[in-house]
Short mmCIF file of C-alpha atoms in Angstrom, two decimals:
data_model
loop_
_atom_site.label_atom_id
_atom_site.label_comp_id
_atom_site.label_asym_id
_atom_site.label_seq_id
_atom_site.Cartn_x
_atom_site.Cartn_y
_atom_site.Cartn_z
CA MET F 1 0.05 0.02 -0.28
CA PRO F 2 2.51 2.24 1.11
CA GLU F 3 3.37 1.96 -2.65
CA SER F 4 0.32 2.69 -3.76
CA ALA F 5 0.20 5.51 -2.47
CA ASP F 6 3.59 7.04 -3.81
CA LYS F 7 2.18 5.93 -7.32
CA ASN F 8 -0.94 8.03 -6.16
CA ALA F 9 1.00 10.90 -5.32
CA ARG F 10 3.28 11.17 -8.09
CA ALA F 11 0.48 11.19 -11.12
CA THR F 12 -1.48 14.17 -8.82
CA ALA F 13 1.62 16.05 -9.11
CA HIS F 14 1.82 14.89 -13.06
CA ASN F 15 -1.65 15.57 -14.21
CA ALA F 16 -1.21 19.17 -12.12
CA GLY F 17 1.03 20.34 -14.66
CA GLN F 18 -1.22 18.38 -18.19
CA PRO F 19 -1.11 20.04 -21.56
CA GLN F 20 -3.83 22.67 -21.85
CA THR F 21 -6.01 20.60 -23.80
CA ARG F 22 -6.71 17.99 -21.18
CA ARG F 23 -8.01 20.65 -19.50
CA ARG F 24 -11.05 21.58 -22.09
CA ARG F 25 -11.81 18.15 -22.07
CA ASP F 26 -12.47 17.95 -18.50
CA LEU F 27 -14.73 21.13 -18.35
CA ARG F 28 -16.61 19.76 -21.20
CA ARG F 29 -17.54 16.78 -19.19
CA PRO F 30 -20.63 17.38 -17.79
CA ALA F 31 -21.08 17.49 -13.99
CA GLY F 32 -21.30 13.77 -12.76
CA ALA F 33 -20.68 12.06 -15.77
CA SER F 34 -18.19 8.83 -15.12
CA PRO F 35 -13.84 9.06 -15.74
CA ASP F 36 -12.76 8.36 -19.42
CA ALA F 37 -11.87 5.42 -20.38
CA ARG F 38 -9.62 6.19 -23.01
CA THR F 39 -8.03 9.47 -21.79
CA GLY F 40 -8.06 8.24 -18.18
CA THR F 41 -9.59 11.81 -16.81
CA MET F 42 -10.08 11.54 -13.42
CA PRO F 43 -13.35 12.89 -12.00
CA ALA F 44 -13.59 16.38 -9.58
CA ALA F 45 -13.39 14.32 -6.34
CA ALA F 46 -11.82 11.59 -5.27
CA THR F 47 -13.98 8.39 -4.45
CA PRO F 48 -12.35 7.31 -0.16
CA ASN F 49 -11.49 4.10 0.29
CA ASN F 50 -11.47 1.71 3.10
CA SER F 51 -7.09 2.21 3.46
CA ARG F 52 -5.63 4.50 6.01
CA THR F 53 -3.49 5.77 3.12
CA ALA F 54 -4.26 9.63 2.29
CA PRO F 55 -6.94 10.11 -0.10
CA THR F 56 -5.82 11.13 -4.11
CA ARG F 57 -5.53 14.64 -5.28
CA ARG F 58 -6.56 13.77 -8.39
CA SER F 59 -9.24 16.80 -8.90
CA SER F 60 -6.11 19.08 -8.17
CA TRP F 61 -5.52 19.84 -12.02
CA ALA F 62 -9.35 21.74 -12.50
CA GLU F 63 -8.99 23.76 -9.05
CA ALA F 64 -5.84 24.62 -10.48
CA ALA F 65 -7.40 25.66 -13.91
CA ALA F 66 -9.76 27.10 -11.91
CA VAL F 67 -7.54 29.30 -9.14
CA ALA F 68 -5.62 30.79 -12.43
CA ASP F 69 -8.64 31.77 -14.28
CA ALA F 70 -10.16 33.60 -11.61
CA GLN F 71 -6.82 35.74 -11.25
CA ALA F 72 -6.64 36.35 -14.66
CA GLU F 73 -10.21 38.03 -14.85
CA ALA F 74 -9.32 39.65 -11.75
CA GLU F 75 -6.58 41.45 -12.95
CA ALA F 76 -8.48 41.47 -16.03
CA THR F 77 -10.94 44.16 -14.68
CA THR F 78 -8.14 46.17 -12.42
CA GLU F 79 -6.47 47.02 -15.55
CA GLY F 80 -9.15 47.38 -17.44
CA ALA F 81 -7.57 46.32 -20.72
CA PRO F 82 -8.84 44.61 -23.46
CA GLU F 83 -6.81 42.12 -23.16
CA THR F 84 -6.17 39.98 -19.82
CA SER F 85 -2.03 38.64 -19.04
CA ALA F 86 -2.74 35.14 -17.75
CA ALA F 87 -0.24 33.94 -15.12
CA THR F 88 1.24 29.94 -15.21
CA PRO F 89 -1.89 28.54 -12.64
CA ALA F 90 -0.40 28.38 -8.95
CA PRO F 91 -0.29 25.62 -7.35
CA VAL F 92 -3.48 24.61 -5.07
CA PRO F 93 -2.46 24.97 -1.23
CA ALA F 94 -2.43 21.85 0.94
CA SER F 95 -5.52 22.68 3.13
CA VAL F 96 -8.12 22.81 0.17
CA PRO F 97 -10.50 19.76 -0.01
CA ALA F 98 -10.00 17.15 -2.73
CA SER F 99 -13.53 16.88 -2.43
CA VAL F 100 -14.68 19.95 -3.22
CA PRO F 101 -15.98 20.09 -6.86
CA ALA F 102 -14.20 22.25 -9.24
CA GLN F 103 -15.81 25.71 -9.91
CA PRO F 104 -16.43 26.92 -14.04
CA ALA F 105 -13.30 28.98 -15.04
CA ALA F 106 -14.08 32.38 -15.69
CA GLN F 107 -12.52 32.90 -19.24
CA PRO F 108 -10.62 35.98 -19.76
CA ALA F 109 -10.79 37.72 -23.44
CA THR F 110 -7.43 36.12 -24.57
CA SER F 111 -4.38 34.29 -23.29
CA ARG F 112 -0.59 34.62 -24.07
CA ARG F 113 1.52 32.37 -24.30
CA GLY F 114 2.42 30.32 -21.19
CA ALA F 115 -1.34 30.94 -19.92
CA VAL F 116 -4.28 28.13 -19.69
CA PRO F 117 -6.89 28.90 -22.96
CA ALA F 118 -10.12 30.07 -22.67
CA GLU F 119 -13.05 28.65 -23.16
CA PRO F 120 -15.01 30.64 -25.96
CA SER F 121 -17.25 33.43 -24.39
CA ALA F 122 -20.98 33.56 -25.43
CA PRO F 123 -20.82 35.12 -29.03
CA PRO F 124 -22.17 38.59 -28.95
CA SER F 125 -25.57 39.79 -29.72
CA ASN F 126 -26.79 41.76 -32.72
CA VAL F 127 -26.97 45.25 -31.08
CA SER F 128 -23.33 44.78 -29.99
CA ARG F 129 -22.47 43.36 -33.83
CA GLN F 130 -24.38 46.52 -35.61
CA ALA F 131 -22.88 49.53 -32.89
CA ALA F 132 -19.37 47.84 -34.23
CA LYS F 133 -20.13 47.61 -37.96
CA LEU F 134 -21.58 50.93 -37.52
CA ALA F 135 -18.44 52.08 -35.21
CA ALA F 136 -16.33 50.50 -38.40
CA ALA F 137 -17.95 52.82 -40.64
CA ASP F 138 -18.20 56.04 -39.29
CA ALA F 139 -14.57 55.28 -38.57
CA PRO F 140 -11.81 57.71 -40.93
CA ILE F 141 -10.27 55.96 -43.49
CA SER F 142 -7.27 57.53 -44.77
CA ASP F 143 -7.79 57.80 -48.35
CA PHE F 144 -4.60 58.41 -51.46
CA ILE F 145 -7.56 60.29 -54.08
CA THR F 146 -9.33 62.17 -51.43
CA SER F 147 -6.17 63.81 -49.04
CA PRO F 148 -2.27 62.90 -51.19
CA GLY F 149 -1.16 66.10 -49.39
CA SER F 150 -1.24 63.10 -46.04
CA PHE F 151 1.65 61.27 -48.11
CA VAL F 152 4.06 63.89 -49.32
CA ARG F 153 5.59 66.58 -48.01
CA GLU F 154 5.59 70.11 -49.53
CA GLN F 155 8.25 70.81 -51.82
CA LYS F 156 9.95 74.15 -51.14
CA PRO F 157 9.87 76.22 -54.56
CA ARG F 158 13.23 76.30 -56.02
CA PRO F 159 15.37 79.70 -55.27
CA ARG F 160 16.44 81.78 -58.02
CA GLY F 161 19.62 83.77 -58.13
CA GLY F 162 21.57 85.05 -54.88
CA PHE F 163 22.77 83.17 -51.89
CA ARG F 164 20.16 81.08 -52.06
CA GLY F 165 19.93 80.04 -56.04
CA ALA F 166 23.94 79.73 -55.62
CA LEU F 167 23.64 77.09 -52.58
CA TYR F 168 20.81 75.55 -54.02
CA ALA F 169 23.32 75.16 -57.33
CA MET F 170 26.51 73.79 -55.71
CA THR F 171 24.65 71.25 -53.57
CA GLY F 172 22.16 69.94 -56.95
CA GLY F 173 19.07 71.07 -54.70
CA ALA F 174 20.90 68.11 -51.55
CA ILE F 175 20.53 72.20 -49.25
CA ASN F 176 17.03 73.78 -50.27
CA LEU F 177 16.13 77.27 -48.09
CA GLY F 178 13.69 78.64 -50.07
CA PRO F 179 13.00 81.16 -52.05
CA GLY F 180 14.00 85.09 -50.58
CA PRO F 181 11.55 87.88 -49.31
CA ARG F 182 12.30 89.56 -53.01
CA GLN F 183 11.42 86.20 -54.96
CA ARG F 184 9.12 85.71 -53.14
CA GLU F 185 7.69 88.87 -53.66
CA GLU F 186 7.93 88.63 -57.57
CA ASP F 187 6.08 85.68 -57.65
CA GLU F 188 2.88 86.97 -55.76
CA LEU F 189 3.52 90.07 -58.52
CA ALA F 190 2.96 86.83 -61.12
CA ARG F 191 0.53 84.59 -59.57
CA ARG F 192 -1.87 88.15 -59.24
CA ILE F 193 -0.86 88.86 -63.84
CA SER F 194 -2.07 85.76 -64.53
CA ARG F 195 -4.92 84.70 -62.55
CA GLN F 196 -7.99 83.67 -64.59
CA LEU F 197 -10.91 85.60 -65.72
CA GLN F 198 -14.38 85.05 -66.54
CA GLY F 199 -15.52 87.41 -69.42
CA SER F 200 -13.59 90.18 -71.10
CA TYR F 201 -12.00 94.20 -69.23
CA ASN F 202 -10.64 96.86 -71.20
CA THR F 203 -7.63 98.83 -69.23
CA ALA F 204 -8.17 102.70 -70.84
CA VAL F 205 -4.14 104.23 -70.84
CA LEU F 206 -5.20 108.37 -70.96
CA SER F 207 -3.56 111.49 -70.06
CA LEU F 208 -3.87 115.74 -70.94
CA LYS F 209 -0.26 115.78 -71.83
CA GLY F 210 1.86 114.25 -74.00
CA GLY F 211 4.97 112.33 -74.25
CA ILE F 212 4.62 111.84 -70.42
CA GLY F 213 5.31 107.39 -71.00
CA LYS F 214 1.58 107.18 -71.64
CA THR F 215 2.72 104.74 -75.42
CA SER F 216 5.49 103.11 -74.05
CA THR F 217 3.69 102.43 -70.28
CA THR F 218 1.32 100.57 -72.65
CA VAL F 219 3.33 98.55 -74.35
CA GLY F 220 5.40 97.64 -71.30
CA VAL F 221 2.16 96.77 -70.12
CA GLY F 222 0.68 94.97 -72.16
CA LEU F 223 4.53 92.85 -72.92
CA THR F 224 3.69 92.28 -69.31
CA LEU F 225 0.30 90.93 -69.87
CA ALA F 226 1.30 88.64 -72.44
CA GLU F 227 4.64 87.19 -70.13
CA PHE F 228 2.42 85.87 -67.72
CA ARG F 229 -1.30 84.89 -68.06
CA GLY F 230 -2.04 82.12 -70.30
CA ASP F 231 -3.96 84.27 -72.55
CA ALA F 232 -2.54 86.57 -75.86
CA PRO F 233 -4.12 90.37 -74.10
CA CYS F 234 -4.70 92.91 -77.32
CA ALA F 235 -3.60 96.72 -77.50
CA ILE F 236 -5.73 98.76 -79.47
CA ASP F 237 -4.44 102.14 -80.80
CA ALA F 238 -7.37 104.60 -80.84
CA ASN F 239 -4.77 107.90 -80.58
CA PRO F 240 -6.71 110.11 -82.97
CA ASP F 241 -2.79 112.14 -83.70
CA SER F 242 -1.49 109.25 -85.56
CA GLY F 243 -0.79 106.64 -82.69
CA ASP F 244 2.77 105.05 -82.79
CA LEU F 245 1.72 102.10 -80.62
CA VAL F 246 2.42 99.41 -83.44
CA GLU F 247 5.74 100.75 -83.80
CA ARG F 248 7.20 101.08 -80.33
CA ALA F 249 6.50 97.29 -79.75
CA LEU F 250 7.89 96.04 -82.92
CA GLY F 251 9.95 98.53 -83.93
CA GLU F 252 9.34 100.91 -87.20
CA GLY F 253 11.57 99.36 -89.77
CA ILE F 254 9.11 95.79 -89.35
CA TYR F 255 6.31 97.29 -88.80
CA GLN F 256 7.31 99.13 -92.72
CA GLN F 257 7.80 95.62 -94.31
CA SER F 258 4.54 94.00 -92.51
CA SER F 259 1.23 94.99 -94.92
CA PRO F 260 0.51 98.14 -92.38
CA ARG F 261 -3.90 97.17 -91.59
CA THR F 262 -5.06 99.80 -89.92
CA ILE F 263 -8.05 100.34 -87.21
CA THR F 264 -9.31 101.97 -90.50
CA ASP F 265 -9.53 98.67 -92.42
CA LEU F 266 -10.91 96.85 -89.70
CA LEU F 267 -13.88 98.75 -89.47
CA LYS F 268 -14.22 98.42 -92.73
CA ASN F 269 -14.86 95.31 -92.71
CA ILE F 270 -16.01 94.17 -89.87
CA GLU F 271 -19.33 92.05 -90.95
CA SER F 272 -17.32 89.45 -92.66
CA VAL F 273 -14.82 88.76 -89.48
CA ASP F 274 -17.05 86.52 -87.45
CA SER F 275 -13.40 84.10 -86.29
CA LEU F 276 -9.93 84.58 -84.31
CA THR F 277 -8.47 83.68 -87.68
CA ALA F 278 -10.25 86.34 -90.12
CA LEU F 279 -9.42 88.95 -87.14
CA ALA F 280 -5.57 88.33 -87.22
CA ARG F 281 -5.27 89.14 -90.59
CA TYR F 282 -5.84 93.37 -88.61
CA MET F 283 -3.66 92.23 -86.00
CA HIS F 284 0.00 92.41 -85.43
CA HIS F 285 2.08 90.78 -82.73
CA ALA F 286 4.98 91.44 -80.66
CA GLY F 287 5.33 88.50 -79.06
CA ARG F 288 2.19 87.21 -77.40
CA LEU F 289 1.18 90.43 -77.53
CA HIS F 290 -1.58 91.86 -80.27
CA LEU F 291 -1.93 94.83 -81.80
CA ILE F 292 -4.64 96.45 -83.86
CA ALA F 293 -2.57 100.13 -85.26
CA GLY F 294 -4.18 103.61 -85.58
CA GLU F 295 -4.97 105.33 -88.77
CA GLN F 296 -1.77 106.91 -89.83
CA ASP F 297 -3.50 109.39 -92.57
CA PRO F 298 -3.69 112.94 -90.52
CA GLU F 299 -7.06 113.60 -92.64
CA VAL F 300 -8.63 110.08 -91.51
CA SER F 301 -6.79 109.76 -87.72
CA ASP F 302 -9.07 111.89 -86.29
CA SER F 303 -12.60 110.99 -87.06
CA LEU F 304 -12.77 107.72 -85.42
CA THR F 305 -16.26 108.40 -83.17
CA ALA F 306 -17.59 106.53 -80.24
CA GLU F 307 -19.71 104.00 -81.83
CA GLU F 308 -17.28 102.95 -84.43
CA TYR F 309 -14.57 101.93 -81.15
CA LEU F 310 -17.84 100.32 -79.51
CA ARG F 311 -17.51 98.32 -82.30
CA ILE F 312 -14.81 96.98 -82.54
CA ARG F 313 -14.55 96.64 -78.25
CA LYS F 314 -17.13 94.56 -79.18
CA LEU F 315 -15.97 92.19 -81.79
CA ILE F 316 -12.83 92.03 -79.98
CA SER F 317 -14.17 91.24 -75.85
CA GLY F 318 -15.07 87.40 -78.15
CA TYR F 319 -11.70 86.69 -78.30
CA TYR F 320 -9.57 88.56 -75.79
CA SER F 321 -10.49 88.90 -71.92
CA VAL F 322 -8.15 91.37 -71.27
CA ALA F 323 -7.36 94.68 -73.73
CA LEU F 324 -5.72 98.14 -73.30
CA THR F 325 -6.48 101.01 -75.06
CA ASP F 326 -4.50 104.16 -75.77
CA CYS F 327 -6.30 106.58 -75.22
CA GLY F 328 -4.26 109.28 -76.92
CA THR F 329 -3.64 112.74 -75.70
CA GLY F 330 -6.92 114.59 -74.26
CA VAL F 331 -10.22 113.71 -73.14
CA THR F 332 -12.29 115.24 -75.02
CA HIS F 333 -11.84 113.20 -78.66
CA ASN F 334 -14.77 111.85 -80.68
CA ALA F 335 -13.84 108.48 -79.30
CA MET F 336 -13.43 108.64 -75.62
CA SER F 337 -17.09 109.17 -74.38
CA GLY F 338 -17.03 105.54 -75.73
CA ILE F 339 -13.46 104.63 -74.93
CA LEU F 340 -14.58 105.60 -71.32
CA GLN F 341 -18.35 103.63 -71.19
CA SER F 342 -16.16 100.22 -71.98
CA ALA F 343 -13.27 100.80 -69.48
CA ASP F 344 -13.71 98.20 -66.56
CA ASN F 345 -10.25 100.59 -65.08
CA LEU F 346 -8.10 103.26 -66.12
CA VAL F 347 -3.89 104.09 -66.20
CA ILE F 348 -3.38 107.62 -65.90
CA ALA F 349 0.11 108.64 -67.20
CA ALA F 350 1.85 111.46 -65.90
CA GLY F 351 5.53 112.77 -65.13
CA TYR F 352 8.21 114.15 -62.24
CA ALA F 353 7.96 117.88 -63.78
CA VAL F 354 5.39 120.15 -62.59
CA SER F 355 3.57 120.54 -65.22
CA GLY F 356 2.62 116.81 -65.77
CA ALA F 357 2.05 116.15 -62.40
CA LYS F 358 -0.81 118.51 -62.75
CA ARG F 359 -2.40 117.81 -65.82
CA ALA F 360 -2.55 113.81 -64.11
CA ARG F 361 -4.79 115.88 -61.20
CA SER F 362 -7.07 117.59 -63.69
CA THR F 363 -7.68 114.55 -65.47
CA LEU F 364 -9.31 112.55 -62.13
CA GLN F 365 -10.56 116.13 -61.56
CA TRP F 366 -12.37 115.84 -64.94
CA LEU F 367 -12.80 112.82 -64.90
CA ALA F 368 -14.76 112.33 -61.66
CA SER F 369 -17.17 115.54 -62.43
CA HIS F 370 -18.39 114.51 -66.18
CA GLY F 371 -19.60 110.99 -64.09
CA TYR F 372 -17.22 108.53 -64.28
CA GLU F 373 -16.50 109.28 -60.21
CA ASP F 374 -15.39 104.61 -59.96
CA LEU F 375 -13.12 105.12 -62.71
CA ALA F 376 -11.49 108.44 -60.98
CA ARG F 377 -11.36 107.10 -57.59
CA ASN F 378 -9.72 103.19 -58.80
CA ALA F 379 -7.63 104.41 -61.35
CA ILE F 380 -4.13 103.73 -61.18
CA VAL F 381 -1.40 106.54 -61.60
CA VAL F 382 1.60 105.93 -63.16
CA ILE F 383 4.04 108.68 -63.21
CA THR F 384 7.36 107.68 -65.58
CA ASP F 385 10.59 109.51 -64.69
CA LYS F 386 11.51 110.30 -68.60
CA ASP F 387 13.18 113.08 -69.03
CA GLU F 388 15.47 113.35 -65.48
CA VAL F 389 14.52 116.05 -63.57
CA SER F 390 16.61 118.63 -61.72
CA SER F 391 16.82 117.90 -58.41
CA ARG F 392 15.14 121.14 -57.63
CA VAL F 393 11.92 118.89 -57.80
CA ASP F 394 10.67 117.09 -55.31
CA LYS F 395 9.19 114.28 -56.71
CA ASP F 396 7.99 113.16 -52.63
CA ALA F 397 5.74 115.59 -52.44
CA ILE F 398 4.70 115.09 -56.13
CA GLU F 399 3.96 111.61 -55.31
CA GLU F 400 2.41 112.67 -52.06
CA HIS F 401 -0.24 114.90 -53.75
CA LEU F 402 -1.04 112.40 -56.37
CA SER F 403 -1.55 109.16 -54.13
CA GLY F 404 -4.28 110.35 -52.13
CA ILE F 405 -6.68 110.56 -55.26
CA CYS F 406 -6.13 107.37 -57.10
CA ARG F 407 -6.47 104.02 -56.16
CA GLN F 408 -2.65 103.68 -56.43
CA LEU F 409 0.30 105.44 -57.82
CA ILE F 410 3.07 103.46 -58.97
CA ALA F 411 6.79 104.93 -60.01
CA VAL F 412 8.78 103.90 -62.71
CA PRO F 413 12.35 105.25 -62.98
CA HIS F 414 14.76 106.86 -65.63
CA ASP F 415 15.46 104.42 -68.26
CA ARG F 416 16.83 104.66 -71.49
CA GLY F 417 14.84 101.62 -73.09
CA VAL F 418 11.56 104.34 -72.15
CA ALA F 419 13.51 107.29 -72.82
CA ASP F 420 14.13 106.91 -76.22
CA GLY F 421 10.83 107.25 -77.50
CA ASP F 422 12.19 104.06 -80.06
CA LEU F 423 11.25 99.87 -79.71
CA VAL F 424 10.24 98.82 -75.92
CA THR F 425 11.64 94.98 -75.70
CA LEU F 426 11.94 93.61 -71.76
CA ASP F 427 15.23 92.69 -72.57
CA VAL F 428 17.14 96.20 -72.48
CA LEU F 429 15.14 97.32 -69.40
CA LYS F 430 16.04 97.64 -66.42
CA PRO F 431 15.06 95.40 -63.25
CA GLU F 432 13.25 98.45 -61.51
CA THR F 433 11.34 99.08 -64.62
CA ARG F 434 10.81 95.39 -65.01
CA ARG F 435 9.46 95.26 -61.64
CA ALA F 436 7.47 98.95 -62.18
CA TYR F 437 5.58 96.91 -64.96
CA LYS F 438 4.54 93.97 -63.49
CA GLU F 439 2.99 96.34 -60.50
CA ILE F 440 1.12 98.10 -62.56
CA ALA F 441 -0.42 94.61 -64.66
CA ALA F 442 -1.17 93.12 -61.24
CA ALA F 443 -2.80 96.42 -59.84
CA ILE F 444 -4.56 96.81 -63.93
CA VAL F 445 -6.25 92.76 -63.14
CA ASP F 446 -7.20 93.83 -59.71
CA GLY F 447 -9.30 95.74 -60.52
CA TYR F 448 -10.97 93.27 -62.55
CA VAL F 449 -11.56 90.54 -59.95
#
């Protein structure tokens, strides 16, 4: 008998460390079922015999599992975590009687390596499943099509010129400090000039005094618009005094070699012009700037009426979104009422000479007193330093005198490419002059939007 007791004790100790599959078999067996003859699984309580040997503890495995599962459930409740970390089953104290039936094990949500696996819990109800589906549907999902920017870092613009540009070129783009303040200002001007427009707009360039930069401003601003805008602009020479707009844009020699069709020729055949191709026969091209030449014959140059100009303007509006009109000197010639009637904003040409500044102010006052208050209030005054006046002239005082009666005042510095009265090309102008023409072009487009 002592030998049998030792064997039973060793069997009990061996059963306490059985693999997890036996526990599942034991727990699936209903209470009070007979032992499985094939597996040798023992019932929950051992039946005592009449011998004086110590009672066997073959039910200690199930009890140890129940204790371990209860500990795991308590830890999960305390920590509030969705997963439960189950520890290795602890041995049952010797004081636990062998006849205590095994309690149903509390099942943890999941079990990690080395822990007793839990029995599957009851399936979730239909309400819980529906709530889970709704929560999953409402959860934000990152989509490359709807938010591609979240997958790509923003790239700095490439610096042009200066120290930043040199460093970028030397390192092959590895070091990019981005554009400097000057370049950012230039980029902002380009953005303002190139804005897309809905419709067709017209800007009239006029003055009460000749020879102060009116036509050169029209050409310089027109070439700047053509450089930055996606659509080609159009410039119309409506000067009644044999205007030279096309000569200043193309050069005298090139204009004479081309077919010298003028605004008068266009008016004679305007009924047959029904396409841009047909209109191009009466146009001249300085790069992407399209021009309509003024009449050169002194006998008919002053014959353009307001009604005829409005017919030209209506035709141009069907093909060009931006038009500039060189009005010539004065505001009382025949076509002027039609020009002002169709203008969206004005550029008033002025100079630093005392007479030029006074006449620019007189032009704005005349407009305001003849029903064009809005045009006068939103006008852009351009002061061109064409003649390099002496130091006796207070330029700051003239600018202050004119800036309070217009929307914006822009000064064009002295430049031989403008002052000579010959061909105006952006390539030969000073950077400061080109910058001034960009500011004028941006201010013009600002008045359209």
